[in-house]
Amino acid sequence: MDIKRLVAMANRVGEFFEALPDTGEGMEGVAAHIGSNWEARMRVQLATHLDGTRQSGLTPFVDCALRSLPSRWRVAQPADVVSPRP
């Protein structure tokens, strides 16, 4: 999916949650919504984009929510497997 579209979608989610009176609850809502409702490939693409730039195109609210709550939305990466030596 086009990253510009993913960014726009994340910003729309953020518009809803930013209206909540409790900022922390709103940020948690953004991260939880993306973590629960977006396909893993979409989340991986957004994470790659977010990691690769400071000018993400995300609103400051969404950018802060995603950077500060990665465990709520990022796809878990498997731990590196170390082979035992023979």
PDB file of C-alpha atoms in Angstrom:
ATOM      1  CA  MET A   1       0.000   0.000   0.000  1.00  0.00           C
ATOM      2  CA  ASP A   2       1.205   3.517  -0.707  1.00  0.00           C
ATOM      3  CA  ILE A   3       2.869   5.043   2.376  1.00  0.00           C
ATOM      4  CA  LYS A   4       1.110   8.364   1.791  1.00  0.00           C
ATOM      5  CA  ARG A   5      -2.205   6.561   2.126  1.00  0.00           C
ATOM      6  CA  LEU A   6      -1.110   4.795   5.319  1.00  0.00           C
ATOM      7  CA  VAL A   7       0.040   8.095   6.797  1.00  0.00           C
ATOM      8  CA  ALA A   8      -3.289   9.709   5.887  1.00  0.00           C
ATOM      9  CA  MET A   9      -5.179   6.809   7.464  1.00  0.00           C
ATOM     10  CA  ALA A  10      -3.105   7.033  10.660  1.00  0.00           C
ATOM     11  CA  ASN A  11      -3.738  10.776  10.814  1.00  0.00           C
ATOM     12  CA  ARG A  12      -7.500  10.200  10.507  1.00  0.00           C
ATOM     13  CA  VAL A  13      -7.364   7.729  13.381  1.00  0.00           C
ATOM     14  CA  GLY A  14      -5.417  10.349  15.309  1.00  0.00           C
ATOM     15  CA  GLU A  15      -8.050  13.030  14.668  1.00  0.00           C
ATOM     16  CA  PHE A  16     -10.617  10.909  16.469  1.00  0.00           C
ATOM     17  CA  PHE A  17      -8.457  10.065  19.474  1.00  0.00           C
ATOM     18  CA  GLU A  18      -6.907  13.524  19.811  1.00  0.00           C
ATOM     19  CA  ALA A  19     -10.370  14.848  20.660  1.00  0.00           C
ATOM     20  CA  LEU A  20     -10.399  12.862  23.908  1.00  0.00           C
ATOM     21  CA  PRO A  21      -9.887  15.036  26.994  1.00  0.00           C
ATOM     22  CA  ASP A  22      -7.062  12.826  28.317  1.00  0.00           C
ATOM     23  CA  THR A  23      -4.040  13.085  25.979  1.00  0.00           C
ATOM     24  CA  GLY A  24      -2.481   9.876  27.279  1.00  0.00           C
ATOM     25  CA  GLU A  25      -5.706   7.977  26.685  1.00  0.00           C
ATOM     26  CA  GLY A  26      -5.872   9.412  23.188  1.00  0.00           C
ATOM     27  CA  MET A  27      -2.328   8.356  22.352  1.00  0.00           C
ATOM     28  CA  GLU A  28      -2.994   4.893  23.735  1.00  0.00           C
ATOM     29  CA  GLY A  29      -6.128   4.774  21.576  1.00  0.00           C
ATOM     30  CA  VAL A  30      -4.192   5.570  18.396  1.00  0.00           C
ATOM     31  CA  ALA A  31      -1.562   2.913  19.043  1.00  0.00           C
ATOM     32  CA  ALA A  32      -4.122   0.312  20.141  1.00  0.00           C
ATOM     33  CA  HIS A  33      -6.391   0.962  17.156  1.00  0.00           C
ATOM     34  CA  ILE A  34      -3.559   0.580  14.658  1.00  0.00           C
ATOM     35  CA  GLY A  35      -2.237  -2.481  16.504  1.00  0.00           C
ATOM     36  CA  SER A  36      -5.645  -4.154  16.592  1.00  0.00           C
ATOM     37  CA  ASN A  37      -7.167  -3.185  13.264  1.00  0.00           C
ATOM     38  CA  TRP A  38      -4.373  -2.837  10.732  1.00  0.00           C
ATOM     39  CA  GLU A  39      -2.887  -5.822   8.939  1.00  0.00           C
ATOM     40  CA  ALA A  40       0.655  -6.736   9.946  1.00  0.00           C
ATOM     41  CA  ARG A  41       2.057  -5.753   6.544  1.00  0.00           C
ATOM     42  CA  MET A  42       0.552  -2.267   6.918  1.00  0.00           C
ATOM     43  CA  ARG A  43       2.058  -1.876  10.393  1.00  0.00           C
ATOM     44  CA  VAL A  44       5.466  -3.078   9.191  1.00  0.00           C
ATOM     45  CA  GLN A  45       5.363  -0.589   6.331  1.00  0.00           C
ATOM     46  CA  LEU A  46       4.396   2.264   8.661  1.00  0.00           C
ATOM     47  CA  ALA A  47       7.112   1.272  11.172  1.00  0.00           C
ATOM     48  CA  THR A  48       9.751   1.169   8.428  1.00  0.00           C
ATOM     49  CA  HIS A  49       8.667   4.622   7.274  1.00  0.00           C
ATOM     50  CA  LEU A  50       8.635   6.004  10.819  1.00  0.00           C
ATOM     51  CA  ASP A  51      12.096   4.577  11.543  1.00  0.00           C
ATOM     52  CA  GLY A  52      13.512   5.999   8.328  1.00  0.00           C
ATOM     53  CA  THR A  53      12.576   9.639   8.735  1.00  0.00           C
ATOM     54  CA  ARG A  54      11.897  12.435  11.170  1.00  0.00           C
ATOM     55  CA  GLN A  55       9.573  14.073   8.616  1.00  0.00           C
ATOM     56  CA  SER A  56       7.015  11.260   8.717  1.00  0.00           C
ATOM     57  CA  GLY A  57       4.019  13.254   7.478  1.00  0.00           C
ATOM     58  CA  LEU A  58       2.142  12.178  10.580  1.00  0.00           C
ATOM     59  CA  THR A  59       0.541  14.810  12.766  1.00  0.00           C
ATOM     60  CA  PRO A  60       2.607  15.581  15.878  1.00  0.00           C
ATOM     61  CA  PHE A  61      -0.006  13.788  18.008  1.00  0.00           C
ATOM     62  CA  VAL A  62       0.095  10.566  15.954  1.00  0.00           C
ATOM     63  CA  ASP A  63       3.860  10.694  15.555  1.00  0.00           C
ATOM     64  CA  CYS A  64       4.314  11.013  19.327  1.00  0.00           C
ATOM     65  CA  ALA A  65       1.776   8.260  20.044  1.00  0.00           C
ATOM     66  CA  LEU A  66       3.443   5.785  17.721  1.00  0.00           C
ATOM     67  CA  ARG A  67       6.999   6.593  18.769  1.00  0.00           C
ATOM     68  CA  SER A  68       6.203   6.453  22.486  1.00  0.00           C
ATOM     69  CA  LEU A  69       4.023   3.298  22.466  1.00  0.00           C
ATOM     70  CA  PRO A  70       5.718   0.905  20.026  1.00  0.00           C
ATOM     71  CA  SER A  71       4.710  -2.246  21.892  1.00  0.00           C
ATOM     72  CA  ARG A  72       1.019  -1.461  21.306  1.00  0.00           C
ATOM     73  CA  TRP A  73       1.172  -1.441  17.514  1.00  0.00           C
ATOM     74  CA  ARG A  74       4.422  -2.760  16.050  1.00  0.00           C
ATOM     75  CA  VAL A  75       4.623  -6.281  14.692  1.00  0.00           C
ATOM     76  CA  ALA A  76       6.692  -8.448  17.022  1.00  0.00           C
ATOM     77  CA  GLN A  77       9.959  -9.461  15.447  1.00  0.00           C
ATOM     78  CA  PRO A  78      11.180 -12.976  16.192  1.00  0.00           C
ATOM     79  CA  ALA A  79      14.350 -13.149  18.255  1.00  0.00           C
ATOM     80  CA  ASP A  80      17.469 -14.066  16.370  1.00  0.00           C
ATOM     81  CA  VAL A  81      18.041 -17.777  16.462  1.00  0.00           C
ATOM     82  CA  VAL A  82      21.557 -18.749  17.432  1.00  0.00           C
ATOM     83  CA  SER A  83      22.672 -22.163  16.270  1.00  0.00           C
ATOM     84  CA  PRO A  84      24.661 -24.180  18.765  1.00  0.00           C
ATOM     85  CA  ARG A  85      28.234 -24.842  17.718  1.00  0.00           C
ATOM     86  CA  PRO A  86      29.043 -28.443  16.859  1.00  0.00           C
TER      87      PRO A  86
END
